[in-house]
Amino acid sequence: MKKTNDTTPIDRRTFLAGAAALGSSAVLLRSAQAADQVHRHGLERPHEPTTTTLKNAPLLERIDPKPTLPPGEPGKDYTPVITPNSISLPWKIVNGVKVYHLIAQEVEHEFAPGLKASCWGYNGRVHGPTIEAVEGDRVRIYVTNKLPSGTSVHWHGLLLPNGMDGVAGLTQRVIQPGETFRYEFTLRQHGTYMYHSHHDEMTQMALGAIGLFIVHPRRPREERPDRDFAFMLSEWRIDVGTSRPNPNEMTNFNIFTFNAKAFPGTEPMAAQLGDRVRIRIANVAAMSHHPIHLHGYRFRVTETDGGQIPQSAQQMETSVLVAIGQSRTIEFVAEEPGDWAMHCHMTHHVMNQMGDQFPNMIGVQSGDLDARVQSLLPGYMTMGSEGMAEHGLHIESGHTQAPPNSIPMRGGPGPFDYITMGGLLTLLKVREHLAHENLDPGWYRHPKGTVASRASREDLRRDGIHV
Ligand SMILES: [Cu+2]
């Protein structure tokens, strides 16, 4: 894969270059002539501002250009994206247009073993499947509403004709239950975008009516990644013992997810040593920004949802803040083998369904308090005198019964001990050889002498450490 100096997003000239390479259909010629006129006008009246020049372009062609390149193909034009715990939405090509079908519907969703809830999603998934396409593609997306309420879909971050923007009431009529609407536009940019309900967003997004919309570059500026992962961050309020996310919650969310899964329900990212890895992270949570921290690596932040960051301005980071409504893309070469944590660094975001209305009991010997409270509140457990770690262990060992349909303060099993993080945690697993392309390769087998362990008496004596 060679480096090119293409400008991005695809501008009119790039479209034309593609058109010229393809030959001359009537459509191509028409758009070429139109662009020529724009160009000439620009030359004839060089002092006019760009906006005036643009006004001279046929309006329709400017806001909804006809594609001049064939539909982008996976493997040929791009490395297909991997959405852990999810899939890409299938599509077909009809007369050169990529056709998709989203069905908004109620979905029974499992966040992690032990917690299921009735959510709203698309095509049987929460969140909806990832829409994947290529810059310059013409897409036609049908949206069928099987929800009990009206809905609409907004294509968050995409440049498109105003009437395709999906804001119910403002740019279109509400899609009533049982109706199917058609959206159609040409992708004029590349990057990590989203789609989500834009009718009663507070309710519909809180219940999960969101998804990723990935647009691959037609001609990448840099080498293509070997692995291209995509995550959507979201947050939920699901009270212990209930099974419906609460859309009325304004600040106090208690389930935080990568692609609608809390650890240990999150599927890890598998990569081979030396792979170029791209991770896209989008966030349309209600209230929380998430500083996502990847262990073991430093990475370049290569894209925002506004576009590619020039190489000279790309920063090396180990955490990337993904604010609400934003997406960020990071890239690195997988040079460090192991099982590396990737998680939100807001410590409450790696806890699930934590009760926060109790006095601080750290260091307090609570005696038989729990047993007495449990006669009134089954499943009650004081945040123990040693902190929260013991809580998950107590539950995992069957010592304490978790309330039905809940994952309070739960983490998950690790190869050494219980991992005391849940929520926004997933793993990057880098191996010298992967037996199966995208499957979990199991726990890392550390080379001898590379695991922290209990210091020996000899170590302490040699180094003059007195304990
Ligand atoms: Cu967070």
mmCIF file with all atom_site columns, C-alpha atoms and ligand atoms in Angstrom, residues 256 289-291 344 346 349 424, ligand 1:
data_model
loop_
_atom_site.group_PDB
_atom_site.id
_atom_site.type_symbol
_atom_site.label_atom_id
_atom_site.label_alt_id
_atom_site.label_comp_id
_atom_site.label_asym_id
_atom_site.label_entity_id
_atom_site.label_seq_id
_atom_site.pdbx_PDB_ins_code
_atom_site.Cartn_x
_atom_site.Cartn_y
_atom_site.Cartn_z
_atom_site.occupancy
_atom_site.B_iso_or_equiv
_atom_site.pdbx_formal_charge
_atom_site.auth_seq_id
_atom_site.auth_comp_id
_atom_site.auth_asym_id
_atom_site.auth_atom_id
_atom_site.pdbx_PDB_model_num
ATOM   1 C  CA . PHE A 1 256 ? -21.114 2.241  31.318 1.00 0.00 ? 256 PHE A CA 1
ATOM   2 C  CA . HIS A 1 289 ? -17.141 12.416 28.675 1.00 0.00 ? 289 HIS A CA 1
ATOM   3 C  CA . HIS A 1 290 ? -14.786 9.467  28.771 1.00 0.00 ? 290 HIS A CA 1
ATOM   4 C  CA . PRO A 1 291 ? -10.985 9.664  28.972 1.00 0.00 ? 291 PRO A CA 1
ATOM   5 C  CA . CYS A 1 344 ? -12.263 4.754  30.924 1.00 0.00 ? 344 CYS A CA 1
ATOM   6 C  CA . MET A 1 346 ? -13.049 7.903  35.431 1.00 0.00 ? 346 MET A CA 1
ATOM   7 C  CA . HIS A 1 349 ? -17.050 4.318  35.094 1.00 0.00 ? 349 HIS A CA 1
ATOM   8 C  CA . LEU A 1 424 ? -15.946 0.560  30.545 1.00 0.00 ? 424 LEU A CA 1
HETATM 9 CU CU . CU  B 2 .   ? -15.924 7.258  31.535 1.00 0.00 ? 1   CU  B CU 1
#
